[in-house]
Amino acid sequence: MSRLEFRHSVLEEMTQDTRSEGISSDVWESGESRAHLRNILNTIGSRPDPHAALESLCDALRSHAPWDRALRWLELTVLALASPTSLPTADFLQVISILCALHTPPRPMQLLRYLPSGSRVALLTGEDTLPELMLRLADRRGAQDVDELLGFLSLFSTQADPPLYEELAPLRLILDRLNFPRCSGASLGADTTDAHSAVTGDTRLIIQVRLEAEDAEHVADGRYRLQAAYYRQHQLNGPMQLVGTLGRSESFRKSELIGAGSACLASWSELARAVRTSARNSIRVEFLLPRSLLGHAAELWSAGASHRPLGHHHPVVVRSLERYVDAWLDVEPWRARWNHLQAQSPESDALNRIGWPQLDNTDMTSLTLWLAEHPTLACMGLDTPYEDLSTEARAAVDDAMFTDGMPVLLWRRDPGEASEVMKVLQEHAPSRLAELPVTVLKCRRNGRAGGATDVRNNITLLWDDPDCVDPEQDSPYIGMA
């Protein structure tokens, strides 16, 4: 509605509708969109049947801009004015005003947590926005055992995490005035978990921690900006669905990352609830790191009150941030090699499928030729830590990822023979390379008493799953386009 031509088109369609016939000539035009919209609404309010004229506006908007987010709020407003609901009209309109103005609106999958017992989950898709979900719950057709809309608003207003909880204070006042009982956290547990399962099915929880360099690579203790999000993914390598984000970004020096970053994750109560309700062995923590940080010991981060390293409890892998964010890279070689990894049949010597090229004097040409001779290779071991590679060798390894599509890299971060990595991996005998994240988890867990020099505490696994890339990766993060 920001364009004058669009508003003209809407008014032209409305003026031909018997519910708002001739309205275009009654509206005082203004080039300023808000003033023009106010004039349109004031004119609608002065019609003999304003509710019918408002419905005409909805129909015109559906015709010209069916995906406009504001349309759903308008439809909800029409419902509040024209149809009987569980909320008095004046209160319903005030609730719409409060929710429409939220600075941190919840994402669709988050809303499922606030469904009361008895909600008609079959009607929900897991993609319903806040006004769409309220439209469904306020629909009074058919028998209902519970007041679904008020139950949802009660759970939403009392169980939301900060800063959303503070924004919902006016909603709690309305519910208190209506004497609607507030739901406790106990009543939220089983019902919302069942609702979530009904929509998502058997899923894996993917936690992505993203660190972006703010200083040049040569800065010794440079700053990195922390952002994080978590997703649900069907176990059979399907696309993932964004559930929630950390909601803020923080900047830390490299030396502060493990301590300060862990504190940020520990304060994320919404993520803690998601972890608590996830099935055993269904969690993977992914650190999206720039080239300058690929050797970071990400598995030492913690996220709970006990301060135990994540890498002793869940598979923790690193990923190439450059590959993740670059939409211009050809994904076919990446996906082809990943599919070879997933298609491998169980075998007793699965670790022999890891390729170990000589990187001492390698360059891009020699490594490219070597990879061409191994078209189904999906995991490449580095005999030198990535951060210690020569400029030429590191450029060759980068090209192996970005151009030849190598999805998995493995190396030890401390000085020592690569064969020692293979030895500790073989102790857990994975039958397929697809089990590597869990195998490395077992190594880290068994090596936790071995000290900093134990090879089991110095393994980096770069695990780039092409299915776990958020196509709208920047939109969840505040301050990003």
Coordinates of C-alpha atoms in Angstrom, one line a residue:
M1 CA 0.0 0.0 0.0
S2 CA 3.0 2.3 -0.1
R3 CA 2.6 3.0 -3.8
L4 CA -0.1 5.4 -5.0
E5 CA -0.8 3.4 -8.1
F6 CA -1.4 0.3 -6.0
R7 CA -3.9 2.2 -3.8
H8 CA -5.6 3.5 -6.9
S9 CA -6.0 -0.1 -8.2
V10 CA -7.4 -1.3 -4.8
L11 CA -9.9 1.6 -4.7
E12 CA -10.9 1.0 -8.3
E13 CA -11.8 -2.6 -7.6
M14 CA -13.6 -1.6 -4.4
T15 CA -15.7 1.0 -6.2
Q16 CA -17.1 -1.7 -8.5
D17 CA -18.1 -3.8 -5.5
T18 CA -21.7 -3.4 -4.3
R19 CA -20.4 -3.4 -0.7
S20 CA -18.3 -0.3 -1.3
E21 CA -19.8 1.1 -4.5
G22 CA -18.4 4.5 -5.6
I23 CA -15.9 4.7 -2.7
S24 CA -13.0 5.9 -4.8
S25 CA -14.7 9.3 -5.3
D26 CA -15.4 9.7 -1.6
V27 CA -11.7 9.2 -0.5
W28 CA -9.6 12.3 -0.1
E29 CA -6.4 11.5 -2.0
S30 CA -3.0 12.1 -0.5
G31 CA 0.5 11.3 -1.9
E32 CA 1.6 10.4 1.6
S33 CA 0.7 6.7 2.1
R34 CA -0.2 6.7 5.8
A35 CA -2.5 9.8 5.4
H36 CA -4.1 8.2 2.3
L37 CA -4.7 5.0 4.2
R38 CA -6.3 6.8 7.1
N39 CA -8.6 8.6 4.6
I40 CA -9.6 5.2 3.1
L41 CA -10.4 3.7 6.5
N42 CA -12.2 6.8 7.6
T43 CA -14.4 6.7 4.5
I44 CA -15.0 3.0 5.1
G45 CA -16.1 3.8 8.6
S46 CA -18.6 6.4 7.3
R47 CA -20.3 3.9 5.0
P48 CA -23.8 2.6 5.8
D49 CA -22.3 -0.8 6.3
P50 CA -18.7 -0.3 7.3
H51 CA -18.1 -4.0 8.0
A52 CA -19.1 -5.0 4.5
A53 CA -16.9 -2.2 3.1
L54 CA -14.0 -3.5 5.1
E55 CA -14.6 -7.0 3.7
S56 CA -14.5 -5.4 0.3
L57 CA -11.1 -3.9 1.0
C58 CA -9.9 -7.4 2.1
D59 CA -11.1 -9.0 -1.1
A60 CA -9.4 -6.2 -3.2
L61 CA -6.1 -6.8 -1.3
R62 CA -6.4 -10.5 -1.8
S63 CA -6.7 -9.9 -5.5
H64 CA -3.8 -7.5 -5.8
A65 CA -1.4 -8.6 -3.1
P66 CA -2.4 -12.1 -1.7
W67 CA 1.0 -12.6 0.0
D68 CA 1.1 -9.2 1.8
R69 CA 1.7 -9.8 5.5
A70 CA -0.5 -6.9 6.4
L71 CA -3.5 -8.7 4.7
R72 CA -3.7 -11.3 7.5
W73 CA -3.8 -8.7 10.2
L74 CA -6.6 -6.9 8.2
E75 CA -8.5 -10.2 7.9
L76 CA -8.2 -10.7 11.7
T77 CA -9.5 -7.2 12.3
V78 CA -12.5 -7.9 10.0
L79 CA -13.1 -11.1 12.0
A80 CA -12.9 -9.1 15.3
L81 CA -15.5 -6.6 14.0
A82 CA -17.9 -8.8 12.1
S83 CA -17.9 -12.2 13.7
P84 CA -18.6 -13.5 17.3
T85 CA -15.3 -14.6 19.0
S86 CA -14.2 -15.5 22.5
L87 CA -12.9 -11.9 22.9
P88 CA -15.0 -8.8 23.2
T89 CA -14.6 -6.7 20.0
A90 CA -12.8 -3.8 21.7
D91 CA -10.4 -6.1 23.5
F92 CA -9.8 -8.1 20.4
L93 CA -8.9 -5.0 18.5
Q94 CA -6.5 -3.9 21.3
V95 CA -4.9 -7.4 21.2
I96 CA -4.4 -7.1 17.4
S97 CA -2.8 -3.7 17.9
I98 CA -0.4 -5.1 20.5
L99 CA 0.7 -8.1 18.5
C100 CA 1.0 -6.3 15.2
A101 CA 3.5 -3.9 16.8
L102 CA 5.8 -6.5 18.3
H103 CA 9.5 -5.8 17.6
T104 CA 10.5 -9.4 17.9
P105 CA 7.5 -11.4 16.5
P106 CA 7.8 -15.2 16.9
R107 CA 8.5 -17.4 13.9
P108 CA 5.9 -20.0 12.8
M109 CA 7.5 -23.1 14.4
Q110 CA 7.9 -21.2 17.7
L111 CA 4.2 -20.6 17.9
L112 CA 3.5 -24.3 18.1
R113 CA 4.8 -24.3 21.7
Y114 CA 1.9 -22.1 22.8
L115 CA -1.0 -24.2 21.6
P116 CA -3.3 -25.2 24.4
S117 CA -4.5 -28.8 25.0
G118 CA -7.2 -29.8 22.5
S119 CA -6.1 -27.4 19.7
R120 CA -6.9 -28.6 16.2
V121 CA -3.3 -29.4 15.2
A122 CA -4.5 -31.0 12.0
L123 CA -5.4 -27.6 10.7
L124 CA -1.9 -26.3 11.2
T125 CA 1.1 -26.5 8.8
G126 CA 4.0 -25.4 11.0
E127 CA 4.3 -22.4 8.6
D128 CA 1.4 -20.4 10.0
T129 CA 2.3 -16.8 11.0
L130 CA 0.9 -15.3 14.2
P131 CA -2.2 -13.7 12.5
E132 CA -2.8 -16.8 10.5
L133 CA -2.7 -19.0 13.5
M134 CA -5.1 -16.6 15.4
L135 CA -7.5 -16.7 12.5
R136 CA -7.6 -20.5 12.7
L137 CA -8.1 -20.5 16.5
A138 CA -10.7 -17.8 16.4
D139 CA -12.8 -19.7 13.9
R140 CA -15.9 -20.7 15.9
R141 CA -17.3 -23.1 13.4
G142 CA -17.7 -26.6 14.9
A143 CA -17.8 -27.8 18.5
Q144 CA -14.8 -26.9 20.7
D145 CA -13.9 -28.3 24.1
V146 CA -11.6 -25.4 25.0
D147 CA -11.4 -21.7 24.3
E148 CA -8.5 -22.1 21.9
L149 CA -7.8 -18.5 21.1
L150 CA -7.7 -17.3 24.7
G151 CA -5.7 -20.4 25.8
F152 CA -3.1 -19.7 23.1
L153 CA -2.9 -16.0 24.1
S154 CA -2.5 -16.9 27.7
L155 CA 0.4 -19.4 27.0
F156 CA 2.0 -17.0 24.6
S157 CA 1.9 -14.0 26.9
T158 CA 3.2 -16.0 30.0
Q159 CA 5.7 -18.4 28.4
A160 CA 7.5 -16.3 25.8
D161 CA 11.2 -15.6 26.3
P162 CA 12.7 -12.2 26.8
P163 CA 12.6 -9.7 25.2
L164 CA 9.2 -10.8 23.8
Y165 CA 7.9 -11.5 27.3
E166 CA 8.3 -7.8 28.2
E167 CA 6.5 -6.7 25.0
L168 CA 3.5 -8.8 25.9
A169 CA 2.8 -7.2 29.3
P170 CA -0.2 -5.2 27.9
L171 CA -1.7 -8.5 26.6
R172 CA -1.4 -10.0 30.1
L173 CA -3.2 -7.1 31.5
I174 CA -6.1 -7.6 29.1
L175 CA -6.4 -11.3 30.0
D176 CA -6.3 -10.5 33.7
R177 CA -9.1 -8.0 33.2
L178 CA -11.1 -10.7 31.5
N179 CA -10.4 -13.1 34.4
F180 CA -8.9 -15.7 32.1
P181 CA -6.7 -18.0 34.1
R182 CA -3.0 -17.9 33.2
C183 CA -1.6 -21.2 32.1
S184 CA 1.4 -22.5 34.0
G185 CA 4.6 -24.0 32.5
A186 CA 3.4 -27.4 33.5
S187 CA 0.4 -27.2 31.3
L188 CA 2.6 -26.1 28.4
G189 CA 4.8 -29.2 28.4
A190 CA 3.2 -32.4 27.0
D191 CA 0.5 -30.7 24.9
T192 CA 2.8 -28.5 22.9
T193 CA 5.4 -31.2 22.5
D194 CA 2.7 -33.4 21.0
A195 CA 1.6 -30.5 18.8
H196 CA 5.1 -30.0 17.6
S197 CA 5.6 -33.7 16.9
A198 CA 2.3 -33.8 14.9
V199 CA 3.7 -31.2 12.6
T200 CA 7.4 -31.9 12.4
G201 CA 7.4 -35.7 12.8
D202 CA 10.7 -37.4 13.7
T203 CA 13.3 -34.7 13.4
R204 CA 16.9 -33.8 14.1
L205 CA 17.8 -30.6 16.0
I206 CA 20.4 -28.6 14.1
I207 CA 22.1 -25.8 16.1
Q208 CA 24.1 -23.4 14.0
V209 CA 26.6 -21.0 15.7
R210 CA 27.9 -18.5 13.3
L211 CA 31.1 -16.5 13.8
E212 CA 31.9 -13.7 11.3
A213 CA 35.3 -12.0 11.3
E214 CA 35.2 -8.2 12.0
D215 CA 39.0 -7.7 11.7
A216 CA 41.5 -8.6 9.0
E217 CA 42.8 -12.2 9.1
H218 CA 46.3 -11.1 10.2
V219 CA 45.0 -9.5 13.4
A220 CA 46.2 -11.9 16.2
D221 CA 43.3 -11.5 18.6
G222 CA 40.7 -10.2 16.1
R223 CA 37.0 -9.8 16.8
Y224 CA 34.3 -12.1 15.7
R225 CA 30.5 -11.5 15.7
L226 CA 28.5 -14.3 17.2
Q227 CA 25.0 -15.2 15.8
A228 CA 23.1 -18.4 16.3
A229 CA 19.9 -20.2 15.1
Y230 CA 18.4 -23.6 15.5
Y231 CA 16.5 -25.8 13.1
R232 CA 14.5 -29.0 12.7
Q233 CA 15.5 -31.4 9.9
H234 CA 13.9 -34.8 9.0
Q235 CA 16.3 -37.6 9.7
L236 CA 16.5 -38.6 6.1
N237 CA 18.5 -35.6 5.0
G238 CA 15.5 -33.4 4.1
P239 CA 15.4 -29.6 4.1
M240 CA 15.6 -28.0 7.5
Q241 CA 13.1 -25.6 9.1
L242 CA 14.1 -22.5 11.1
V243 CA 12.7 -22.6 14.6
G244 CA 14.4 -19.8 16.5
T245 CA 17.4 -17.5 16.7
L246 CA 19.5 -16.1 19.5
G247 CA 17.8 -12.8 18.9
R248 CA 20.9 -10.7 19.3
S249 CA 24.5 -10.7 18.0
E250 CA 27.6 -10.2 20.2
S251 CA 31.1 -9.3 19.3
F252 CA 34.1 -11.0 21.0
R253 CA 37.8 -11.3 20.6
K254 CA 39.2 -14.6 19.5
S255 CA 40.6 -15.3 23.0
E256 CA 37.1 -14.7 24.5
L257 CA 35.1 -16.9 22.2
I258 CA 34.9 -20.1 24.3
G259 CA 34.1 -18.3 27.6
A260 CA 31.9 -15.5 26.4
G261 CA 30.3 -17.5 23.6
S262 CA 29.4 -20.3 26.0
A263 CA 27.7 -17.7 28.3
C264 CA 25.6 -16.5 25.4
L265 CA 24.4 -20.0 24.6
A266 CA 23.7 -20.7 28.3
S267 CA 21.4 -17.7 28.5
W268 CA 19.3 -19.0 25.6
S269 CA 16.4 -20.6 27.5
E270 CA 14.3 -21.3 24.3
L271 CA 17.1 -23.4 22.9
A272 CA 17.5 -25.3 26.2
R273 CA 13.8 -26.3 26.0
A274 CA 14.3 -27.5 22.5
V275 CA 17.3 -29.6 23.5
R276 CA 15.4 -31.0 26.5
T277 CA 12.5 -32.2 24.3
S278 CA 14.7 -33.6 21.6
A279 CA 15.1 -37.4 21.1
R280 CA 18.4 -39.0 22.2
N281 CA 21.1 -38.8 19.5
S282 CA 19.1 -36.3 17.5
I283 CA 21.2 -33.2 18.0
R284 CA 24.1 -31.8 16.0
V285 CA 25.9 -28.6 16.8
E286 CA 27.5 -26.8 13.8
F287 CA 29.9 -24.0 14.0
L288 CA 29.9 -21.8 10.8
L289 CA 33.5 -20.5 10.8
P290 CA 35.5 -18.3 8.4
R291 CA 38.9 -19.5 7.1
S292 CA 40.8 -17.7 9.8
L293 CA 38.9 -19.8 12.5
L294 CA 38.5 -23.3 11.0
G295 CA 41.0 -24.6 13.6
H296 CA 39.0 -23.3 16.5
A297 CA 38.3 -25.9 19.2
A298 CA 34.5 -25.5 18.9
E299 CA 33.8 -28.7 20.8
L300 CA 35.0 -26.9 24.1
W301 CA 32.1 -24.5 24.1
S302 CA 29.4 -25.2 26.7
A303 CA 25.8 -24.2 27.0
G304 CA 24.6 -25.3 30.4
A305 CA 25.0 -24.7 34.1
S306 CA 27.5 -27.5 34.5
H307 CA 29.9 -25.9 32.0
R308 CA 30.6 -29.4 30.4
P309 CA 32.0 -29.2 26.9
L310 CA 29.3 -29.7 24.2
G311 CA 31.7 -32.0 22.4
H312 CA 31.5 -34.5 25.2
H313 CA 27.7 -34.8 24.9
H314 CA 26.7 -34.1 21.3
P315 CA 28.3 -34.3 17.8
V316 CA 30.1 -30.9 17.3
V317 CA 31.3 -30.1 13.8
V318 CA 32.7 -27.1 12.0
R319 CA 31.6 -25.7 8.6
S320 CA 33.0 -23.4 6.0
L321 CA 31.2 -20.1 6.4
E322 CA 32.4 -19.0 3.0
R323 CA 30.7 -21.9 1.3
Y324 CA 27.6 -21.6 3.4
V325 CA 27.0 -17.9 2.4
D326 CA 28.1 -18.0 -1.2
A327 CA 25.0 -18.6 -3.3
W328 CA 27.0 -18.4 -6.5
L329 CA 29.0 -21.7 -6.0
D330 CA 27.9 -24.6 -8.1
V331 CA 26.3 -27.0 -5.5
E332 CA 26.1 -30.0 -7.9
P333 CA 29.7 -31.3 -7.2
W334 CA 29.1 -30.7 -3.5
R335 CA 25.8 -32.6 -3.5
A336 CA 27.2 -35.4 -5.7
R337 CA 30.0 -36.2 -3.3
W338 CA 27.7 -35.8 -0.3
N339 CA 25.3 -38.3 -1.9
H340 CA 28.2 -40.8 -2.3
L341 CA 28.9 -40.4 1.4
Q342 CA 25.2 -41.1 2.3
A343 CA 24.9 -44.0 -0.1
Q344 CA 27.9 -46.0 1.2
S345 CA 26.9 -49.5 2.4
P346 CA 28.0 -50.7 5.8
E347 CA 31.5 -52.2 5.8
S348 CA 34.2 -53.2 8.3
D349 CA 36.9 -50.8 6.9
A350 CA 34.8 -47.7 6.2
L351 CA 37.6 -45.4 7.4
N352 CA 39.7 -46.6 4.4
R353 CA 37.3 -44.4 2.3
I354 CA 39.0 -41.3 3.7
G355 CA 41.5 -40.0 1.2
W356 CA 44.8 -38.5 2.4
P357 CA 46.6 -36.5 -0.3
Q358 CA 50.2 -35.3 0.2
L359 CA 49.9 -31.6 1.0
D360 CA 53.6 -30.8 1.6
N361 CA 54.3 -29.4 -1.8
T362 CA 50.8 -29.5 -3.3
D363 CA 49.2 -26.8 -5.4
M364 CA 45.8 -26.3 -6.8
T365 CA 46.6 -28.1 -10.1
S366 CA 48.0 -31.3 -8.5
L367 CA 45.2 -31.6 -5.9
T368 CA 42.6 -31.0 -8.7
L369 CA 44.1 -33.8 -10.7
W370 CA 44.2 -36.1 -7.6
L371 CA 40.5 -35.4 -6.9
A372 CA 39.6 -36.1 -10.6
E373 CA 41.0 -39.6 -10.1
H374 CA 38.7 -40.0 -7.0
P375 CA 35.3 -38.8 -8.2
T376 CA 33.3 -40.6 -5.4
L377 CA 35.6 -39.5 -2.6
A378 CA 33.6 -37.6 0.1
C379 CA 36.0 -37.3 3.0
M380 CA 39.5 -35.9 2.7
G381 CA 42.1 -36.0 5.5
L382 CA 44.7 -33.3 6.0
D383 CA 48.1 -34.4 7.0
T384 CA 48.8 -30.8 8.2
P385 CA 46.4 -28.7 10.3
Y386 CA 44.4 -26.4 8.0
E387 CA 45.7 -23.3 9.7
D388 CA 49.3 -24.4 9.2
L389 CA 49.1 -25.2 5.5
S390 CA 51.2 -23.2 3.1
T391 CA 49.4 -20.5 1.2
E392 CA 49.4 -22.7 -2.0
A393 CA 48.2 -25.8 -0.1
R394 CA 45.4 -23.9 1.7
A395 CA 44.2 -22.4 -1.6
A396 CA 44.2 -25.9 -3.1
V397 CA 42.1 -27.3 -0.1
D398 CA 39.7 -24.3 -0.4
D399 CA 39.3 -25.1 -4.1
A400 CA 38.7 -28.7 -3.3
M401 CA 35.7 -27.6 -1.1
F402 CA 34.3 -24.8 -3.2
T403 CA 34.8 -26.1 -6.7
D404 CA 35.3 -29.9 -6.5
G405 CA 32.6 -30.1 -3.8
M406 CA 34.5 -32.0 -1.0
P407 CA 31.9 -32.0 1.8
V408 CA 34.0 -33.5 4.7
L409 CA 37.5 -32.7 5.9
L410 CA 39.3 -34.2 8.9
W411 CA 42.6 -33.2 10.6
R412 CA 44.4 -33.1 13.9
R413 CA 45.1 -29.6 15.3
D414 CA 48.2 -30.4 17.2
P415 CA 51.6 -31.6 15.9
G416 CA 51.7 -35.4 15.3
E417 CA 51.1 -38.1 12.8
A418 CA 47.8 -38.3 11.0
S419 CA 47.9 -42.1 11.4
E420 CA 47.2 -41.5 15.1
V421 CA 43.9 -39.9 14.2
M422 CA 42.9 -43.0 12.2
K423 CA 44.0 -45.2 15.1
V424 CA 41.6 -43.6 17.7
L425 CA 38.8 -43.5 15.1
Q426 CA 39.2 -47.2 14.5
E427 CA 38.7 -47.9 18.1
H428 CA 35.0 -47.1 17.6
A429 CA 34.8 -48.9 14.2
P430 CA 32.2 -46.8 12.3
S431 CA 30.5 -48.9 9.6
R432 CA 29.9 -45.9 7.3
L433 CA 31.6 -42.5 7.0
A434 CA 28.1 -41.0 7.6
E435 CA 28.7 -42.0 11.2
L436 CA 31.8 -39.8 11.6
P437 CA 30.2 -37.1 13.7
V438 CA 29.2 -39.7 16.3
T439 CA 32.5 -41.5 16.0
V440 CA 34.4 -38.2 16.8
L441 CA 32.0 -37.6 19.7
K442 CA 33.0 -41.0 21.1
C443 CA 36.7 -40.2 20.7
R444 CA 36.3 -36.8 22.5
R445 CA 34.3 -38.4 25.3
N446 CA 36.9 -41.1 25.9
G447 CA 39.7 -38.7 25.7
R448 CA 38.4 -36.1 28.2
A449 CA 40.8 -37.3 30.9
G450 CA 43.8 -37.4 28.5
G451 CA 44.7 -33.7 28.6
A452 CA 45.3 -31.2 26.0
T453 CA 48.0 -33.2 24.2
D454 CA 45.8 -36.3 23.7
V455 CA 45.0 -36.7 19.9
R456 CA 41.4 -37.4 20.8
N457 CA 41.1 -33.8 22.1
N458 CA 42.6 -32.3 18.9
I459 CA 40.3 -33.6 16.1
T460 CA 38.6 -31.2 13.8
L461 CA 35.8 -32.5 11.7
L462 CA 34.5 -30.2 8.9
W463 CA 31.1 -31.6 8.1
D464 CA 29.3 -29.6 5.3
D465 CA 25.8 -31.0 4.8
P466 CA 24.3 -29.3 1.7
D467 CA 20.8 -30.0 3.1
C468 CA 21.5 -27.9 6.2
V469 CA 21.9 -24.5 4.5
D470 CA 19.3 -21.9 5.3
P471 CA 18.3 -20.1 2.0
E472 CA 17.2 -17.1 4.0
Q473 CA 20.2 -17.3 6.4
D474 CA 20.6 -13.6 7.0
S475 CA 17.0 -12.7 7.6
P476 CA 16.7 -14.1 11.1
Y477 CA 19.6 -12.0 12.4
I478 CA 18.8 -8.6 13.8
G479 CA 20.5 -5.8 11.8
M480 CA 21.1 -7.9 8.7
A481 CA 19.4 -7.5 5.3

